[in-house]
XYZ file of N, CA and C in Angstrom:
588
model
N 1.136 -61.614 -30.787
C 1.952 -61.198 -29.656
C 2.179 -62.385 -28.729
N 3.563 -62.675 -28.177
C 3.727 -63.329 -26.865
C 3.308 -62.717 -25.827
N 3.655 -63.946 -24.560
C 3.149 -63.598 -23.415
C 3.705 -62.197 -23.053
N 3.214 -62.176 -21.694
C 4.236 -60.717 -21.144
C 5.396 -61.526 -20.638
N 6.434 -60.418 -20.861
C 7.771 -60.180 -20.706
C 7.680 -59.538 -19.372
N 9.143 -59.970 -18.403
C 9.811 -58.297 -17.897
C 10.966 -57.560 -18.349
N 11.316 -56.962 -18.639
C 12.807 -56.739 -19.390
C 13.395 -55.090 -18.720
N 14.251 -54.755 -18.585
C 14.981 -53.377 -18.358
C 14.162 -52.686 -19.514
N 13.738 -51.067 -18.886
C 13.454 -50.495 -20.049
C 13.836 -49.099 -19.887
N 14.602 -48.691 -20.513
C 15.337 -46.874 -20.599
C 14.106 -45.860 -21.449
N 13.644 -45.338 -20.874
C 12.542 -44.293 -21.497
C 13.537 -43.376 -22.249
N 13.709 -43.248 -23.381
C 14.284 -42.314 -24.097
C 13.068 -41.486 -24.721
N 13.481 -40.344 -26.057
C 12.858 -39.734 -26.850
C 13.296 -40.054 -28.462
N 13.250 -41.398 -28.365
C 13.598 -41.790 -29.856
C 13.134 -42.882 -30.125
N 12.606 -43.779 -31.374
C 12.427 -44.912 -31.477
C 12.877 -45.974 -32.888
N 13.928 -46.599 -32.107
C 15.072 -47.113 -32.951
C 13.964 -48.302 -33.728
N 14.259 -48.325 -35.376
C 13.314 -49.252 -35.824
C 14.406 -50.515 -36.017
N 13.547 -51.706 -36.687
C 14.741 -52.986 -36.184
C 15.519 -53.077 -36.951
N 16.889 -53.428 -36.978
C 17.824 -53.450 -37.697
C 18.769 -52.161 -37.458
N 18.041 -51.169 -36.508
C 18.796 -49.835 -37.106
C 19.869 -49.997 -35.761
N 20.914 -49.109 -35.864
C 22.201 -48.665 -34.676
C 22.174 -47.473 -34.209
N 22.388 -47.366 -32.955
C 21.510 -46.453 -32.323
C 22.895 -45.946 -31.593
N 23.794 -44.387 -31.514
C 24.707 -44.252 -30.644
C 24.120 -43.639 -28.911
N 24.554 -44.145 -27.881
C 23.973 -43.709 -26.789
C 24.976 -43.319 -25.880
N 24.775 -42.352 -25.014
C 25.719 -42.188 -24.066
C 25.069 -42.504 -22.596
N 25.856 -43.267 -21.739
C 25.535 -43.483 -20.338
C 25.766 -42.503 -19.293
N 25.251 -41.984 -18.340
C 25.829 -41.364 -17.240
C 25.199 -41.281 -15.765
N 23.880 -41.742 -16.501
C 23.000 -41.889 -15.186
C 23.430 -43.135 -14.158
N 23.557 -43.452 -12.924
C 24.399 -44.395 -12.076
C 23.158 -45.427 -12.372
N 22.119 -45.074 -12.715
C 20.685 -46.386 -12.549
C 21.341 -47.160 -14.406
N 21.325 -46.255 -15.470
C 21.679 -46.602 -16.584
C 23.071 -47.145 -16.717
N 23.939 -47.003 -15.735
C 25.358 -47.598 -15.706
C 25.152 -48.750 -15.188
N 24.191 -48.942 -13.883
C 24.307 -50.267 -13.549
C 23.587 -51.459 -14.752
N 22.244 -50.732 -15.583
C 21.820 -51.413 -16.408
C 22.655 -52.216 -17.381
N 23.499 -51.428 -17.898
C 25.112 -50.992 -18.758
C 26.104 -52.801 -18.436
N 26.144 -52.393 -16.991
C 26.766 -53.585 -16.597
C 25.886 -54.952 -16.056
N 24.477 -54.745 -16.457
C 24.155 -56.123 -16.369
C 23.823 -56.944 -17.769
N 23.471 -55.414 -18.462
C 23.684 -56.155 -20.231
C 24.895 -56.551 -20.520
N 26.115 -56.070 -19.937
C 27.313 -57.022 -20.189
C 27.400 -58.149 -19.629
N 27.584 -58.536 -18.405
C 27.568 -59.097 -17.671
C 27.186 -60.755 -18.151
N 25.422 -60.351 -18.248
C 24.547 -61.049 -18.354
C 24.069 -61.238 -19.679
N 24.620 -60.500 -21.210
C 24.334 -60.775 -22.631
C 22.661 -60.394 -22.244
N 21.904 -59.300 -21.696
C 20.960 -58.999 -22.066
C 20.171 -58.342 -22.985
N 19.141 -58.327 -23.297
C 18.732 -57.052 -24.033
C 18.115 -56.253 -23.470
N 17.620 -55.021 -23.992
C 16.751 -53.893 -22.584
C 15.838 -53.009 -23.904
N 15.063 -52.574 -23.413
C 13.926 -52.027 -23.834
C 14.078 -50.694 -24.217
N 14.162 -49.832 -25.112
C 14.178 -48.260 -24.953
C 12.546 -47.983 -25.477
N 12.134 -47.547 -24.530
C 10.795 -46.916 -24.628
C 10.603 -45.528 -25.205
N 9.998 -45.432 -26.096
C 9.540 -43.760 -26.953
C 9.121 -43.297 -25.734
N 9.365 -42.377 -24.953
C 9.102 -41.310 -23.961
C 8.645 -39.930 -24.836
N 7.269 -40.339 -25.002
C 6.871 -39.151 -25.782
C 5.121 -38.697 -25.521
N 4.655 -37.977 -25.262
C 3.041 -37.583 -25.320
C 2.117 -38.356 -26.406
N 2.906 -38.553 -27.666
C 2.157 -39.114 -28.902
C 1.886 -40.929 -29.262
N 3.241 -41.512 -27.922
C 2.633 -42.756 -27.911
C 1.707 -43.395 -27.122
N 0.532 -43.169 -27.691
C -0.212 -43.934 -27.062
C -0.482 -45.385 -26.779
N 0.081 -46.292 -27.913
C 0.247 -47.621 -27.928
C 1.571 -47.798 -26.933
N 2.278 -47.288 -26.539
C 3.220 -47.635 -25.497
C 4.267 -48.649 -26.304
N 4.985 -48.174 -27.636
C 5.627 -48.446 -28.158
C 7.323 -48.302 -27.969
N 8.004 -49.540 -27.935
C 9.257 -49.044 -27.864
C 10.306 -50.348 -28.802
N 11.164 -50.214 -28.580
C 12.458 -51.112 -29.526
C 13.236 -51.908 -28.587
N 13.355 -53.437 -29.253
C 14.367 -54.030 -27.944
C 15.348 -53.843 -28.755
N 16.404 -53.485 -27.758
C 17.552 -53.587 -28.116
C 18.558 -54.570 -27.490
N 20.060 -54.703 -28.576
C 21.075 -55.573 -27.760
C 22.301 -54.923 -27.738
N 22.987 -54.501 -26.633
C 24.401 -53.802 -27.089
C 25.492 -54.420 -27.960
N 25.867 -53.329 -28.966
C 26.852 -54.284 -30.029
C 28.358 -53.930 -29.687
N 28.515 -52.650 -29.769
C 29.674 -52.344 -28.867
C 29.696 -50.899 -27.717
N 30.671 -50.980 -26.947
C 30.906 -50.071 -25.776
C 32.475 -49.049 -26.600
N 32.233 -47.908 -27.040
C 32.691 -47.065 -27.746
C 34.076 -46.460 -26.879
N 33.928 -45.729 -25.885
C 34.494 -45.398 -25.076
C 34.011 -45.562 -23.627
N 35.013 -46.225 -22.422
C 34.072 -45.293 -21.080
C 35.249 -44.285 -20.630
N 34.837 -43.348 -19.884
C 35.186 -42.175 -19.087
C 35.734 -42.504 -17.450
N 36.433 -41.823 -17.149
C 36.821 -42.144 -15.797
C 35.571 -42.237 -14.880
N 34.741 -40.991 -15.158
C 33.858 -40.667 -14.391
C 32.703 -42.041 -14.191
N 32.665 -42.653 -15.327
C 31.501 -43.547 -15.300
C 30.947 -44.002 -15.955
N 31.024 -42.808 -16.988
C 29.962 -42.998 -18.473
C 30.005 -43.256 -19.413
N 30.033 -43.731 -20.215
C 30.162 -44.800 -21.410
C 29.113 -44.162 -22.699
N 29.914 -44.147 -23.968
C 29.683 -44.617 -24.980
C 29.364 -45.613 -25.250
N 27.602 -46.014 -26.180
C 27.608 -47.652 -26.539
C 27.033 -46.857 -27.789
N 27.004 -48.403 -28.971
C 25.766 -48.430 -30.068
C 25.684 -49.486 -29.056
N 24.172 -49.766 -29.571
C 22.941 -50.833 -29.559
C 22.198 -51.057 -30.944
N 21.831 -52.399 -31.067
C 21.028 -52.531 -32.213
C 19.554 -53.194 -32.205
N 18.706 -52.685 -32.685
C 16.968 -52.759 -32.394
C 17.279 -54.056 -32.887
N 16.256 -55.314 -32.088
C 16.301 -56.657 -32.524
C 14.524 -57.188 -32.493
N 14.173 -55.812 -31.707
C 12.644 -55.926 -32.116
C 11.852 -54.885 -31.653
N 10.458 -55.029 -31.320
C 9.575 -54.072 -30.748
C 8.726 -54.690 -29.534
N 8.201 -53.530 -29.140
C 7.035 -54.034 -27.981
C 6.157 -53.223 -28.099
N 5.234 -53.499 -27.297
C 3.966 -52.628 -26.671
C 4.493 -52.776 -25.152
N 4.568 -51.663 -24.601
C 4.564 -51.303 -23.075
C 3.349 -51.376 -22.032
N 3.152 -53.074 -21.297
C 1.415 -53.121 -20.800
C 1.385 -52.269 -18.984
N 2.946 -52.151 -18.900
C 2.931 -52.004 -17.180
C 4.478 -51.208 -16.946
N 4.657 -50.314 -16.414
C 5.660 -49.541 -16.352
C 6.588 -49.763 -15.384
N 7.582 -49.538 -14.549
C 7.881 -50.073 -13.064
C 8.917 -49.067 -12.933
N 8.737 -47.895 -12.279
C 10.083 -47.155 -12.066
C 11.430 -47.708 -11.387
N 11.136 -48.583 -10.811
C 12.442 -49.843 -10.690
C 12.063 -50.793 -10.708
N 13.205 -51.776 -11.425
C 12.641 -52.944 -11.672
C 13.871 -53.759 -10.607
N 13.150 -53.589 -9.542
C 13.920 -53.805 -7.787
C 14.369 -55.643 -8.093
N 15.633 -56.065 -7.770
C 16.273 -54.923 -6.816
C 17.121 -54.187 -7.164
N 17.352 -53.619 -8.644
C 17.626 -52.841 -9.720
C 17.412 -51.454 -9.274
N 18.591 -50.625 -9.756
C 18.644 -49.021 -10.005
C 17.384 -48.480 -11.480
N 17.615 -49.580 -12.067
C 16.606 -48.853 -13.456
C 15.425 -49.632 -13.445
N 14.682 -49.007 -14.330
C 13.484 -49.065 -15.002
C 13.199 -50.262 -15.548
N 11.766 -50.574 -15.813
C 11.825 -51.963 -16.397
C 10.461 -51.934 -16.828
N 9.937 -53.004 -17.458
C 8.416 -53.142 -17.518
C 7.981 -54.120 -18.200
N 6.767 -54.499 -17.899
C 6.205 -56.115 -18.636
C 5.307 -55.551 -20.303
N 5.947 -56.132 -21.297
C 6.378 -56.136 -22.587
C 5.569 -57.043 -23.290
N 4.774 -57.048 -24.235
C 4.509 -57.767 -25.552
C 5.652 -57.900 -26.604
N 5.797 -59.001 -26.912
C 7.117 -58.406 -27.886
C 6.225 -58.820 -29.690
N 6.450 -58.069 -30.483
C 5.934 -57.396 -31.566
C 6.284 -58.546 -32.417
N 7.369 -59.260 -32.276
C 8.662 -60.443 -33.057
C 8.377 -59.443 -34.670
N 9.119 -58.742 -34.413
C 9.010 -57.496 -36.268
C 9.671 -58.002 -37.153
N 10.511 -59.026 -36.589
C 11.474 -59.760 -37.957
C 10.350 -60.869 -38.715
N 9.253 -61.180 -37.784
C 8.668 -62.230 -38.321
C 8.087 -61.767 -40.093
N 7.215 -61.100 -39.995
C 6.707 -60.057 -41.197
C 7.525 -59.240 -42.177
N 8.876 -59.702 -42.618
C 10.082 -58.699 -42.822
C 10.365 -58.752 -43.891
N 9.897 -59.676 -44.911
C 10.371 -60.049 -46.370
C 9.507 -58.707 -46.974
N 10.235 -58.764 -48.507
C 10.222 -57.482 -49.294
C 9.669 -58.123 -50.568
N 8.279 -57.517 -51.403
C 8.149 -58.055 -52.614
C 8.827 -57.870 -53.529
N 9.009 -58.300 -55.041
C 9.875 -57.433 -56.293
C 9.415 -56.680 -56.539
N 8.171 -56.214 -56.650
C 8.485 -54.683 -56.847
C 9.054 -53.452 -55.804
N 8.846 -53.816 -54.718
C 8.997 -52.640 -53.868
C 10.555 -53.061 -53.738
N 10.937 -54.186 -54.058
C 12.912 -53.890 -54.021
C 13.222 -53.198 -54.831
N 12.759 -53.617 -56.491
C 12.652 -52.918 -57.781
C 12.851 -51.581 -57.429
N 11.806 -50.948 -56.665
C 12.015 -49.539 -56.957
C 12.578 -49.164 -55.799
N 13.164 -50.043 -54.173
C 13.895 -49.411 -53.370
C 15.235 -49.260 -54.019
N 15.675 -50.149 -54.987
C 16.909 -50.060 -55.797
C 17.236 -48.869 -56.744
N 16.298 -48.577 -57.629
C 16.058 -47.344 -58.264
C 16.111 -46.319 -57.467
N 15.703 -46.020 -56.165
C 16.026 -44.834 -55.399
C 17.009 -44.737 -54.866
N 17.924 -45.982 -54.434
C 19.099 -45.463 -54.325
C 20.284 -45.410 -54.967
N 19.938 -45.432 -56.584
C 20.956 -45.448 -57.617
C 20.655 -43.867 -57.722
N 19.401 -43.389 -57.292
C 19.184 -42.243 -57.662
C 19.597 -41.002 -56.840
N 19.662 -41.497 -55.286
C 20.512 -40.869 -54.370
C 21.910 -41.548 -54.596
N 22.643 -41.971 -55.384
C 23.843 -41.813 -55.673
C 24.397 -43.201 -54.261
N 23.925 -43.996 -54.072
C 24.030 -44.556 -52.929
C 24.303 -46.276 -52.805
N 24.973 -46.735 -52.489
C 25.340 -48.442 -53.146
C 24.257 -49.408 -52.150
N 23.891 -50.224 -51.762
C 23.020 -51.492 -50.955
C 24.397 -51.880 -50.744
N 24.632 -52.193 -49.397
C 25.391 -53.261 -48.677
C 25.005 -54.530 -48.909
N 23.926 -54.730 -48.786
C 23.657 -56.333 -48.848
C 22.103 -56.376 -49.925
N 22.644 -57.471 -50.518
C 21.802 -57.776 -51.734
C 20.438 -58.362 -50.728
N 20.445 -58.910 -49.598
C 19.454 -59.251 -49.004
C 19.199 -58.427 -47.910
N 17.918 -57.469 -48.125
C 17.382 -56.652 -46.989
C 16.306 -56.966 -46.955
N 15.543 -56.400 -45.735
C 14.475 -56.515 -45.783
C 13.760 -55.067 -45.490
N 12.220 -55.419 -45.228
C 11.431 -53.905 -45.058
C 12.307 -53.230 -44.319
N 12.560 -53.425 -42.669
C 12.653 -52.660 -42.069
C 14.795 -51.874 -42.392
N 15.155 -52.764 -43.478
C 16.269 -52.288 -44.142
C 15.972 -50.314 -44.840
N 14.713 -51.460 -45.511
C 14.274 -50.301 -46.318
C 14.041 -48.647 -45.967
N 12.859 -49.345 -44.671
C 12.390 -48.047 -43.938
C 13.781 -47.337 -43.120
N 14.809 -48.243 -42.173
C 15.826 -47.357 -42.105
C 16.479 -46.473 -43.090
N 16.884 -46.839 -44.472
C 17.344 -45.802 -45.387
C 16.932 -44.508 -45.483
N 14.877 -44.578 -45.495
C 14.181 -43.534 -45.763
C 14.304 -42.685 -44.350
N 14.890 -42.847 -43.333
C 15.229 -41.992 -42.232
C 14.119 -41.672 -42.368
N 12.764 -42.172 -41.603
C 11.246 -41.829 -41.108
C 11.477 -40.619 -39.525
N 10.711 -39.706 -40.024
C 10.660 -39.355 -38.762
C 10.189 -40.039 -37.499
N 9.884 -39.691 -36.101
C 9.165 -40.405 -35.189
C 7.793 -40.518 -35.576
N 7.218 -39.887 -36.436
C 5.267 -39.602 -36.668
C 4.953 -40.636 -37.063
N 6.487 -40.902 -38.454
C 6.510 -42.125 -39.019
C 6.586 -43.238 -38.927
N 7.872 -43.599 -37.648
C 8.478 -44.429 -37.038
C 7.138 -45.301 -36.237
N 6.385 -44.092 -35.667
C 5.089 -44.926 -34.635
C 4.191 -45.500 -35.827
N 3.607 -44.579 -36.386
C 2.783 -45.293 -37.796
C 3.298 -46.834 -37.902
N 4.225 -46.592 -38.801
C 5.304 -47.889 -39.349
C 5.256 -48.949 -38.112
N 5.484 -49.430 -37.111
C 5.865 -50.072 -35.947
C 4.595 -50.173 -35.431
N 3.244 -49.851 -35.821
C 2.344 -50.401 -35.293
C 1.358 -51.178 -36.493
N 2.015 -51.237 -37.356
C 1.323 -51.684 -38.767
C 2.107 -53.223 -38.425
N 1.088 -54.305 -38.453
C 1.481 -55.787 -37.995
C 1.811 -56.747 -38.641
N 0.940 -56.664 -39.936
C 0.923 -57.081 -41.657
C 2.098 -56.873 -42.277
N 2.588 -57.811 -43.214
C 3.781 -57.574 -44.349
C 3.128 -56.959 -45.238
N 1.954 -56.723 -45.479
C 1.158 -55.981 -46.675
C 0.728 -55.061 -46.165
N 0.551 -54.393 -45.060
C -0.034 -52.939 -44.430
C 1.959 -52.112 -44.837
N 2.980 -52.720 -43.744
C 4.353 -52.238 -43.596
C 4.211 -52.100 -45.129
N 4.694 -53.150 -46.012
C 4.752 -52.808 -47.643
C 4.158 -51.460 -47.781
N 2.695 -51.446 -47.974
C 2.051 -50.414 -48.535
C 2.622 -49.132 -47.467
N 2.613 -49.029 -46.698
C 3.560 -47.933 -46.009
C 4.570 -47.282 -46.348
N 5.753 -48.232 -46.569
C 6.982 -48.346 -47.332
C 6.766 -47.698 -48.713
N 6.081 -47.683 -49.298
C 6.356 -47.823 -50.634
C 5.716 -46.360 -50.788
N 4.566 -46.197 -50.224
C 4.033 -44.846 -50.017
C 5.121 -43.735 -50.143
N 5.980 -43.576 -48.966
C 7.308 -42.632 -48.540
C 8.135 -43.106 -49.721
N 8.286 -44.197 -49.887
C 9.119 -44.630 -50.946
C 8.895 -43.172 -52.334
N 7.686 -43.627 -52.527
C 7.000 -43.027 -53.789
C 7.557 -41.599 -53.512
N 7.137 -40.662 -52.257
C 7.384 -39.481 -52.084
C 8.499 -39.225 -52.285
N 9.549 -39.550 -51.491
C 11.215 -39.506 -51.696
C 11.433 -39.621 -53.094
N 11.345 -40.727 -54.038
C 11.593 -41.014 -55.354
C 11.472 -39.635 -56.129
N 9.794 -38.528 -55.820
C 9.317 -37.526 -56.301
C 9.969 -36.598 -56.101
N 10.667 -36.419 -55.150
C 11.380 -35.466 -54.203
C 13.077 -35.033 -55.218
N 13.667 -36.387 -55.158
C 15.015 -36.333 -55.421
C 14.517 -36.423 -56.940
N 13.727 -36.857 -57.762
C 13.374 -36.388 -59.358
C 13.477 -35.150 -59.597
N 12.823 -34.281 -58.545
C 12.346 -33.291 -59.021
C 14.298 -32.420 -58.558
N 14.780 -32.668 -57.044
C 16.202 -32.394 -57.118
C 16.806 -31.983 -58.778
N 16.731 -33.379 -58.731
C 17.916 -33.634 -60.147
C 17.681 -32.953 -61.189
N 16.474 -32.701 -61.476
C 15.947 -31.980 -62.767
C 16.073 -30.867 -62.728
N 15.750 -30.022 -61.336
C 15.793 -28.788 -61.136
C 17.481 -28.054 -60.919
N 18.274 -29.379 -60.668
C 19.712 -28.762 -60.377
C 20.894 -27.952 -61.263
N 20.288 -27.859 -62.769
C 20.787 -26.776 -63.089
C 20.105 -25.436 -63.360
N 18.869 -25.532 -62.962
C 18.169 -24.539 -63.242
C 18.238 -23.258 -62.548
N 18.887 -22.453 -62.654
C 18.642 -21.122 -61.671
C 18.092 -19.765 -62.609
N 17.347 -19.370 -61.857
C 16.565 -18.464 -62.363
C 16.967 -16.744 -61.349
N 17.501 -15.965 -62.245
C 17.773 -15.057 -61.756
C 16.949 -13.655 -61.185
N 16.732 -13.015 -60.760
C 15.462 -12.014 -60.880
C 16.245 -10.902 -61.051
């Protein structure tokens, strides 16, 4: 981990893993002004898991990629895209002389640990020939991977606190394995109907 950070941080109920695109809507006047200092200023900002179950005080940095629509009223359509993680050491309900939120940050650097062995491409490839599904890019990495498998949040915290390229792997490949079992058993069973 690096030093502490301060960075903007939006407490949401989601936790975007890296690489993934995240659609958000603005409306809060504290989150609009945030809105316009990530433009402004090419920042990134923090979305914090706002949840009972994180206890590590886990969240995703993000960077806005584009602004979708805004509204007369104020509020804006963005994606954002996770460019990393943190641990949350200090909270700040304003991060003055700021309308929003903010807080001093470990940053996780999740791209560092991100390469994929041959086997676990081997068989991320096989699962998605098997969900009927093409790879965009011949070069992904884990957290490519783990976005496909759409992890829940139980998962998402698990996954994102595992620090190792060989803990994440063995993680990966775990769900991997399950899903693979899952859509086998789909396919096999899909003409089968049994009448009573």
């Amino acid at each position: 981990m690096d030093e502490l950070k301060r960075i903007p941080v939006f407490p949401l109920n989601i936790l975007p893993l890296p690489g993934e695109l995240v659609p958000l809507h603005i409306f809060e006047p504290r989150y609009r002004e945030l809105l316009k200092d990530v433009e402004v200023n090419d920042i990134e900002f923090g979305i914090l898991f706002a949840h009972p179950s994180n206890e590590k005080r886990l969240g995703s940095l993000v960077k806005l990629e584009s602004i979708l629509k805004r509204y007369e009223t104020g509020e804006s359509d963005i994606v954002v895209k996770c460019v990393d993680t943190f641990i949350l050491s200090k909270f700040y309900n304003q991060l003055s002389p700021k309308l929003y939120p903010g807080g001093a940050v470990f940053f996780l650097n999740a791209m560092d640990e991100s390469s994929v062995s041959a086997d676990l491409s081997a068989k991320f490839e096989e699962y998605m020939v098997l969900r009927n599904s093409k790879i965009d890019d011949c070069e992904y990495n884990i957290h490519d991977i783990a976005n496909e498998l759409d992890l829940d949040l139980t998962d998402r915290v698990k996954y994102l606190r595992l620090l190792t390229s060989d803990k994440r792997q063995q993680f990966i490949n775990e769900r991997l394995d399950f899903r693979k079992h899952v859509l086998d058993w789909e396919v096999r069973s899909k003409d089968n109907y049994y009448l009573n």
